[in-house]
Tab-separated table of C-alpha atoms in Angstrom:
chain	number	residue	atom	x	y	z
J	1	UNK	CA	-122.772	71.391	-35.363
J	2	UNK	CA	-124.835	71.055	-32.244
J	3	UNK	CA	-125.939	67.520	-31.368
J	4	UNK	CA	-129.609	66.832	-30.791
J	5	UNK	CA	-130.542	66.007	-27.169
J	6	UNK	CA	-131.228	62.354	-26.456
J	7	UNK	CA	-134.517	63.275	-24.753
J	8	UNK	CA	-137.430	65.200	-26.184
J	9	UNK	CA	-137.799	68.737	-24.845
J	10	UNK	CA	-140.561	67.953	-22.288
J	11	UNK	CA	-138.684	64.948	-20.930
J	12	UNK	CA	-135.412	66.832	-20.742
J	13	UNK	CA	-137.157	69.679	-18.936
J	14	UNK	CA	-138.734	67.308	-16.430
J	15	UNK	CA	-135.413	65.562	-15.889
J	16	UNK	CA	-133.618	68.829	-15.291
J	17	UNK	CA	-136.278	69.922	-12.834
J	18	UNK	CA	-136.001	66.662	-10.900
J	19	UNK	CA	-132.236	66.894	-10.818
J	20	UNK	CA	-132.412	70.449	-9.533
J	21	UNK	CA	-134.296	69.242	-6.457
J	22	UNK	CA	-131.689	66.635	-5.525
J	23	UNK	CA	-128.439	67.923	-6.930
J	24	UNK	CA	-125.206	68.897	-5.449
J	25	UNK	CA	-124.370	70.318	-2.087
J	26	UNK	CA	-120.993	71.790	-1.284
J	27	UNK	CA	-119.607	72.095	-4.808
J	28	UNK	CA	-117.723	75.265	-4.019
J	29	UNK	CA	-114.645	73.119	-3.405
J	30	UNK	CA	-114.676	71.745	-6.957
J	31	UNK	CA	-112.817	74.619	-8.541
J	32	UNK	CA	-109.517	73.644	-10.168
J	33	UNK	CA	-106.188	74.484	-8.640
J	34	UNK	CA	-104.907	77.778	-10.060
J	35	UNK	CA	-102.304	77.376	-12.779
J	36	UNK	CA	-99.107	79.400	-12.351
J	37	UNK	CA	-99.780	83.006	-13.194
J	38	UNK	CA	-103.561	82.553	-13.424
J	39	UNK	CA	-106.190	83.447	-10.862
J	40	UNK	CA	-108.124	80.518	-9.455
J	41	UNK	CA	-111.906	80.043	-9.294
J	42	UNK	CA	-113.464	80.595	-5.886
J	43	UNK	CA	-116.550	78.503	-6.677
J	44	UNK	CA	-118.877	81.041	-5.055
J	45	UNK	CA	-121.581	80.349	-7.657
J	46	UNK	CA	-122.116	76.949	-6.054
J	47	UNK	CA	-123.140	78.349	-2.688
J	48	UNK	CA	-126.578	77.692	-1.233
J	49	UNK	CA	-127.009	74.282	-2.853
J	50	UNK	CA	-129.291	71.609	-1.320
J	51	UNK	CA	-127.979	68.765	0.835
J	52	UNK	CA	-126.251	65.729	-0.752
J	53	UNK	CA	-128.517	63.307	-2.602
J	54	UNK	CA	-127.504	60.158	-0.765
J	55	UNK	CA	-125.178	58.336	1.603
J	56	UNK	CA	-123.573	55.184	0.190
J	57	UNK	CA	-120.568	52.927	0.510
J	58	UNK	CA	-118.740	54.234	-2.541
J	59	UNK	CA	-116.966	50.938	-3.203
J	60	UNK	CA	-120.206	48.963	-3.171
J	61	UNK	CA	-122.002	51.657	-5.159
J	62	UNK	CA	-119.436	51.542	-7.954
J	63	UNK	CA	-119.198	47.754	-7.858
J	64	UNK	CA	-122.958	47.508	-8.345
J	65	UNK	CA	-122.428	49.508	-11.541
J	66	UNK	CA	-119.428	47.582	-12.850
J	67	UNK	CA	-121.152	44.258	-12.117
J	68	UNK	CA	-123.554	45.234	-14.916
J	69	UNK	CA	-120.680	45.805	-17.342
J	70	UNK	CA	-120.502	42.490	-19.217
J	71	UNK	CA	-118.996	41.224	-22.434
J	72	UNK	CA	-122.460	40.622	-23.907
J	73	UNK	CA	-123.465	44.216	-23.176
J	74	UNK	CA	-123.812	47.072	-25.639
J	75	UNK	CA	-121.886	50.194	-26.545
J	76	UNK	CA	-122.710	53.063	-28.873
J	77	UNK	CA	-119.939	55.276	-30.174
J	78	UNK	CA	-120.802	58.847	-29.114
J	79	UNK	CA	-120.886	61.662	-31.626
J	80	UNK	CA	-118.355	64.490	-31.317
J	81	UNK	CA	-121.120	66.722	-29.924
J	82	UNK	CA	-122.065	64.166	-27.281
J	83	UNK	CA	-118.445	63.742	-26.221
J	84	UNK	CA	-118.030	67.499	-25.926
J	85	UNK	CA	-121.216	67.863	-23.896
J	86	UNK	CA	-120.079	65.450	-21.180
J	87	UNK	CA	-116.546	66.878	-21.124
J	88	UNK	CA	-117.950	70.421	-20.945
J	89	UNK	CA	-120.182	69.333	-18.065
J	90	UNK	CA	-117.089	68.182	-16.187
J	91	UNK	CA	-115.325	71.464	-16.966
J	92	UNK	CA	-118.242	73.506	-15.674
J	93	UNK	CA	-118.388	71.440	-12.509
J	94	UNK	CA	-114.683	71.991	-11.865
J	95	UNK	CA	-115.206	75.695	-12.509
J	96	UNK	CA	-117.664	75.773	-9.592
J	97	UNK	CA	-120.792	76.010	-11.764
J	98	UNK	CA	-122.901	72.911	-10.975
J	99	UNK	CA	-126.075	74.454	-12.421
J	100	UNK	CA	-124.345	75.057	-15.728
J	101	UNK	CA	-122.890	71.559	-15.600
J	102	UNK	CA	-126.362	70.137	-14.967
J	103	UNK	CA	-127.836	71.914	-17.948
J	104	UNK	CA	-125.045	70.864	-20.277
J	105	UNK	CA	-125.133	67.223	-19.150
J	106	UNK	CA	-128.917	67.030	-19.450
J	107	UNK	CA	-128.679	67.773	-23.182
J	108	UNK	CA	-127.196	64.298	-23.641
J	109	UNK	CA	-129.196	62.478	-20.988
J	110	UNK	CA	-126.586	62.669	-18.233
J	111	UNK	CA	-127.221	63.729	-14.646
J	112	UNK	CA	-125.354	65.082	-11.647
J	113	UNK	CA	-125.673	64.214	-7.967
J	114	UNK	CA	-123.674	64.245	-4.737
J	115	UNK	CA	-122.858	61.056	-2.834
J	116	UNK	CA	-121.553	60.937	0.727
J	117	UNK	CA	-119.212	57.975	1.218
J	118	UNK	CA	-120.076	56.231	4.486
J	119	UNK	CA	-116.742	54.411	4.569
J	120	UNK	CA	-114.447	57.386	4.060
J	121	UNK	CA	-116.602	60.335	5.092
J	122	UNK	CA	-115.838	62.315	1.935
J	123	UNK	CA	-118.401	63.596	-0.561
J	124	UNK	CA	-118.207	63.054	-4.293
J	125	UNK	CA	-120.020	64.432	-7.307
J	126	UNK	CA	-121.220	61.687	-9.637
J	127	UNK	CA	-121.638	62.395	-13.344
J	128	UNK	CA	-123.523	59.497	-14.908
J	129	UNK	CA	-126.162	58.494	-17.410
J	130	UNK	CA	-129.532	59.581	-16.029
J	131	UNK	CA	-131.171	56.188	-16.667
J	132	UNK	CA	-130.068	52.569	-16.345
J	133	UNK	CA	-131.400	51.968	-19.840
J	134	UNK	CA	-129.077	54.642	-21.165
J	135	UNK	CA	-126.162	53.128	-19.315
J	136	UNK	CA	-126.964	49.695	-20.695
J	137	UNK	CA	-127.355	50.740	-24.327
J	138	UNK	CA	-124.706	53.476	-24.586
J	139	UNK	CA	-122.055	52.390	-22.095
J	140	UNK	CA	-120.305	55.756	-21.863
J	141	UNK	CA	-119.305	55.427	-18.211
J	142	UNK	CA	-119.204	57.675	-15.171
J	143	UNK	CA	-117.053	60.344	-13.535
J	144	UNK	CA	-116.581	60.890	-9.781
J	145	UNK	CA	-115.150	64.157	-8.467
J	146	UNK	CA	-113.969	64.550	-4.866
J	147	UNK	CA	-115.537	67.596	-3.217
J	148	UNK	CA	-114.192	69.910	-0.543
J	149	UNK	CA	-111.093	71.115	-2.384
J	150	UNK	CA	-109.569	71.724	-5.806
J	151	UNK	CA	-109.294	68.882	-8.322
J	152	UNK	CA	-105.593	68.024	-8.619
J	153	UNK	CA	-105.232	64.537	-10.122
J	154	UNK	CA	-107.125	61.770	-11.915
J	155	UNK	CA	-107.363	57.994	-11.901
J	156	UNK	CA	-108.679	56.275	-15.027
J	157	UNK	CA	-110.270	52.793	-15.172
J	158	UNK	CA	-110.762	51.951	-18.870
J	159	UNK	CA	-111.506	48.205	-18.643
J	160	UNK	CA	-113.862	47.371	-15.747
J	161	UNK	CA	-114.854	43.683	-15.694
J	162	UNK	CA	-112.440	42.886	-18.532
J	163	UNK	CA	-109.575	43.768	-16.170
J	164	UNK	CA	-111.251	42.358	-13.102
J	165	UNK	CA	-111.299	44.453	-9.928
J	166	UNK	CA	-109.457	47.386	-11.436
J	167	UNK	CA	-112.404	49.510	-10.338
J	168	UNK	CA	-111.411	48.624	-6.752
J	169	UNK	CA	-107.967	50.062	-7.428
J	170	UNK	CA	-109.656	53.222	-8.684
J	171	UNK	CA	-111.995	53.520	-5.691
J	172	UNK	CA	-109.202	52.818	-3.216
J	173	UNK	CA	-107.060	55.493	-4.780
J	174	UNK	CA	-109.897	58.039	-4.911
J	175	UNK	CA	-110.509	57.482	-1.202
J	176	UNK	CA	-106.816	57.601	-0.349
J	177	UNK	CA	-106.020	61.209	-1.223
J	178	UNK	CA	-108.005	64.441	-1.624
J	179	UNK	CA	-108.517	66.212	-4.922
J	180	UNK	CA	-109.119	63.137	-7.074
J	181	UNK	CA	-111.249	62.562	-10.152
J	182	UNK	CA	-112.180	58.990	-11.111
J	183	UNK	CA	-112.950	58.396	-14.803
J	184	UNK	CA	-114.690	55.035	-15.197
J	185	UNK	CA	-115.539	53.327	-18.486
J	186	UNK	CA	-119.076	52.019	-18.879
J	187	UNK	CA	-118.702	49.095	-21.275
J	188	UNK	CA	-116.655	45.908	-21.548
J	189	UNK	CA	-113.773	46.419	-23.959
J	190	UNK	CA	-115.177	43.621	-26.155
J	191	UNK	CA	-118.820	44.743	-26.024
J	192	UNK	CA	-120.796	44.807	-29.248
J	193	UNK	CA	-120.734	48.336	-30.581
J	194	UNK	CA	-122.814	50.375	-33.003
J	195	UNK	CA	-121.808	53.466	-34.911
J	196	UNK	CA	-122.722	56.919	-33.581
J	197	UNK	CA	-126.009	58.650	-34.264
J	198	UNK	CA	-126.066	61.087	-37.127
J	199	UNK	CA	-125.169	64.504	-35.738
J	200	UNK	CA	-127.836	66.312	-37.748
J	201	UNK	CA	-131.062	64.406	-37.235
J	202	UNK	CA	-130.267	62.137	-34.289
J	203	UNK	CA	-131.207	58.990	-36.199
J	204	UNK	CA	-129.397	55.917	-34.869
J	205	UNK	CA	-127.081	54.288	-37.357
J	206	UNK	CA	-127.510	50.573	-38.016
J	207	UNK	CA	-123.928	50.242	-39.138
J	208	UNK	CA	-121.668	48.362	-36.719
J	209	UNK	CA	-118.657	50.190	-35.370
J	210	UNK	CA	-115.139	48.780	-35.518
J	211	UNK	CA	-114.550	45.696	-33.404
J	212	UNK	CA	-112.487	47.574	-30.817
J	213	UNK	CA	-114.841	50.544	-30.518
J	214	UNK	CA	-115.495	49.943	-26.803
J	215	UNK	CA	-111.790	49.715	-25.926
J	216	UNK	CA	-111.550	53.268	-24.648
J	217	UNK	CA	-107.831	53.032	-23.845
J	218	UNK	CA	-107.187	52.808	-27.577
J	219	UNK	CA	-109.993	54.923	-29.012
J	220	UNK	CA	-110.027	58.711	-29.023
J	221	UNK	CA	-113.716	58.865	-30.024
J	222	UNK	CA	-115.104	58.073	-26.564
J	223	UNK	CA	-116.574	60.009	-23.659
J	224	UNK	CA	-113.820	58.450	-21.530
J	225	UNK	CA	-111.091	59.980	-23.709
J	226	UNK	CA	-112.885	63.333	-23.992
J	227	UNK	CA	-113.137	63.685	-20.201
J	228	UNK	CA	-109.566	62.470	-19.646
J	229	UNK	CA	-108.278	64.980	-22.200
J	230	UNK	CA	-110.263	67.781	-20.566
J	231	UNK	CA	-108.589	66.974	-17.250
J	232	UNK	CA	-105.163	66.854	-18.882
J	233	UNK	CA	-105.859	70.288	-20.375
J	234	UNK	CA	-106.309	71.478	-16.778
J	235	UNK	CA	-102.854	70.090	-15.928
J	236	UNK	CA	-104.156	67.201	-13.823
J	237	UNK	CA	-101.657	64.309	-13.786
J	238	UNK	CA	-103.242	60.887	-14.177
J	239	UNK	CA	-102.725	57.222	-13.443
J	240	UNK	CA	-104.509	54.631	-15.576
J	241	UNK	CA	-104.934	51.185	-13.989
J	242	UNK	CA	-105.070	47.885	-15.862
J	243	UNK	CA	-104.831	44.158	-15.220
J	244	UNK	CA	-102.880	41.334	-16.851
J	245	UNK	CA	-102.889	37.547	-16.695
J	246	UNK	CA	-100.235	36.076	-14.410
J	247	UNK	CA	-98.917	33.976	-17.291
J	248	UNK	CA	-98.138	37.117	-19.336
J	249	UNK	CA	-95.337	38.168	-17.003
J	250	UNK	CA	-94.984	35.500	-14.299
J	251	UNK	CA	-92.006	37.057	-12.520
J	252	UNK	CA	-93.681	40.408	-11.835
J	253	UNK	CA	-96.711	41.701	-9.977
J	254	UNK	CA	-97.014	45.177	-11.481
J	255	UNK	CA	-95.835	46.889	-14.667
J	256	UNK	CA	-95.051	50.578	-14.264
J	257	UNK	CA	-94.834	52.846	-17.313
J	258	UNK	CA	-94.880	56.601	-17.972
J	259	UNK	CA	-96.679	55.855	-21.227
J	260	UNK	CA	-95.494	57.343	-24.502
J	261	UNK	CA	-93.699	60.322	-22.991
J	262	UNK	CA	-91.404	60.960	-20.062
J	263	UNK	CA	-93.260	63.677	-18.121
J	264	UNK	CA	-94.382	60.977	-15.687
J	265	UNK	CA	-91.019	59.229	-15.358
J	266	UNK	CA	-90.094	60.741	-11.955
J	267	UNK	CA	-93.480	59.639	-10.599
J	268	UNK	CA	-93.057	56.215	-12.197
J	269	UNK	CA	-89.776	55.810	-10.333
J	270	UNK	CA	-91.458	56.852	-7.077
J	271	UNK	CA	-94.247	54.340	-7.667
J	272	UNK	CA	-91.778	51.552	-8.374
J	273	UNK	CA	-89.950	52.298	-5.110
J	274	UNK	CA	-93.254	52.354	-3.196
J	275	UNK	CA	-94.209	48.979	-4.702
J	276	UNK	CA	-90.910	47.493	-3.552
J	277	UNK	CA	-91.624	48.717	-0.037
J	278	UNK	CA	-94.899	46.762	-0.265
J	279	UNK	CA	-92.968	43.643	-1.402
J	280	UNK	CA	-94.529	43.793	-4.852
J	281	UNK	CA	-92.322	43.007	-7.847
J	282	UNK	CA	-92.402	45.830	-10.403
J	283	UNK	CA	-91.363	45.629	-14.030
J	284	UNK	CA	-90.000	49.069	-14.923
J	285	UNK	CA	-90.384	49.763	-18.623
J	286	UNK	CA	-87.553	52.323	-18.641
J	287	UNK	CA	-85.222	49.547	-17.441
J	288	UNK	CA	-86.344	46.497	-19.444
J	289	UNK	CA	-88.876	45.161	-21.901
J	290	UNK	CA	-92.137	44.277	-20.137
J	291	UNK	CA	-93.964	42.592	-22.985
J	292	UNK	CA	-97.134	44.047	-24.446
J	293	UNK	CA	-98.002	45.768	-21.179
J	294	UNK	CA	-96.130	49.037	-21.524
J	295	UNK	CA	-98.981	51.362	-22.530
J	296	UNK	CA	-97.026	53.005	-25.338
J	297	UNK	CA	-100.079	53.181	-27.640
J	298	UNK	CA	-102.587	54.348	-25.039
J	299	UNK	CA	-104.587	57.299	-26.409
J	300	UNK	CA	-104.994	59.051	-23.041
J	301	UNK	CA	-101.246	58.711	-22.508
J	302	UNK	CA	-100.606	60.081	-25.996
J	303	UNK	CA	-102.669	63.169	-25.259
J	304	UNK	CA	-101.019	63.683	-21.864
J	305	UNK	CA	-97.655	63.556	-23.629
J	306	UNK	CA	-98.856	66.130	-26.158
J	307	UNK	CA	-99.717	68.631	-23.407
J	308	UNK	CA	-96.768	67.666	-21.182
J	309	UNK	CA	-98.738	66.318	-18.211
J	310	UNK	CA	-97.509	63.348	-16.121
J	311	UNK	CA	-99.260	60.081	-16.962
J	312	UNK	CA	-98.724	56.621	-15.468
J	313	UNK	CA	-99.890	53.390	-17.093
J	314	UNK	CA	-99.932	50.700	-14.393
J	315	UNK	CA	-100.731	47.023	-15.002
J	316	UNK	CA	-101.546	44.693	-12.094
J	317	UNK	CA	-101.337	40.908	-12.184
J	318	UNK	CA	-104.374	38.762	-11.557
J	319	UNK	CA	-102.676	37.519	-8.366
J	320	UNK	CA	-102.546	41.054	-6.976
J	321	UNK	CA	-106.092	41.949	-7.982
J	322	UNK	CA	-107.606	38.726	-6.622
J	323	UNK	CA	-106.083	39.073	-3.147
J	324	UNK	CA	-107.554	41.805	-0.942
J	325	UNK	CA	-104.324	42.316	0.996
J	326	UNK	CA	-102.160	42.530	-2.119
J	327	UNK	CA	-104.663	44.851	-3.776
J	328	UNK	CA	-104.538	47.080	-0.685
J	329	UNK	CA	-100.728	47.062	-0.931
J	330	UNK	CA	-100.927	48.188	-4.552
J	331	UNK	CA	-103.344	50.978	-3.585
J	332	UNK	CA	-100.995	52.170	-0.823
J	333	UNK	CA	-98.121	52.376	-3.293
J	334	UNK	CA	-100.211	54.333	-5.789
J	335	UNK	CA	-101.439	56.601	-3.007
J	336	UNK	CA	-97.841	57.552	-2.183
J	337	UNK	CA	-97.644	59.131	-5.625
J	338	UNK	CA	-101.060	60.781	-5.824
J	339	UNK	CA	-100.653	62.359	-2.391
J	340	UNK	CA	-97.820	64.390	-3.936
J	341	UNK	CA	-100.166	65.371	-6.745
J	342	UNK	CA	-102.866	66.260	-4.233
J	343	UNK	CA	-100.375	68.590	-2.567
J	344	UNK	CA	-99.705	70.257	-5.927
J	345	UNK	CA	-96.302	68.609	-6.474
J	346	UNK	CA	-95.414	66.841	-9.720
């Protein structure tokens, strides 16, 4: 059943027209890497697009968003149709069809723009709620896609604010290697949540959702999971970054796990070795018990295991995340792994 657009038809039309004037330049490089035995997409439909919408410091831009993600914020569980619409928008973008992506995203009040990162010089497509009010009341998050080449890997940040500064790990990694896609949650994991709208008539439900509804690492009924699954379907390996309290595992700085499956185990071993080179103490879940930090019940990891795509669940201590130099060390270690993915090696 098709979900009803969030906006009325005139508003949606005006929004789409405004987006068309400012939307993406240079999206021809968004096409996915060809799978073995399948022809790739040349992205030619994206030619002739206008210039990028804005020049920003990507780290500051994303931090200004996550600073608004608070525990007393709100979250609405999306309907299946709404989840599909955002995921389909991402698929169309990666297929080199930004106009089609725009139209699909606009049906659920999302927009598309290009940002040029002043710090790194790269350009990124941003998929985000079209209004701050929508972001504040729905909390479905954002997606950033590196332009200029095929999408080859993903970094997922499911708990911004709750796991403090994990968005900085995500930004650092996105900047560190080409071909990345950053999937960023839009609500605190403990945010008050309401049930989804009724698919048929669009009427908001007054019924509260389950208490963990905004914890997108453990809920499959989220935009975050829908987008992550869509990327896994395209064979993009992923790393999901988390944070833990120092007291939870005082003798370690980072917990490295391949999640439920073992497709990511070779990359987990590489990451652990890279962390040691950075003088960071890694707890390797394939070697010992690392407490309740192993990511075995993570829904994105479960799906990656189902389709046989490498997935890494990586927890970082508060000590690492609070120190700029240690955080940079953690990013360098992660970048060692994703650079292999960017080169098409898994």
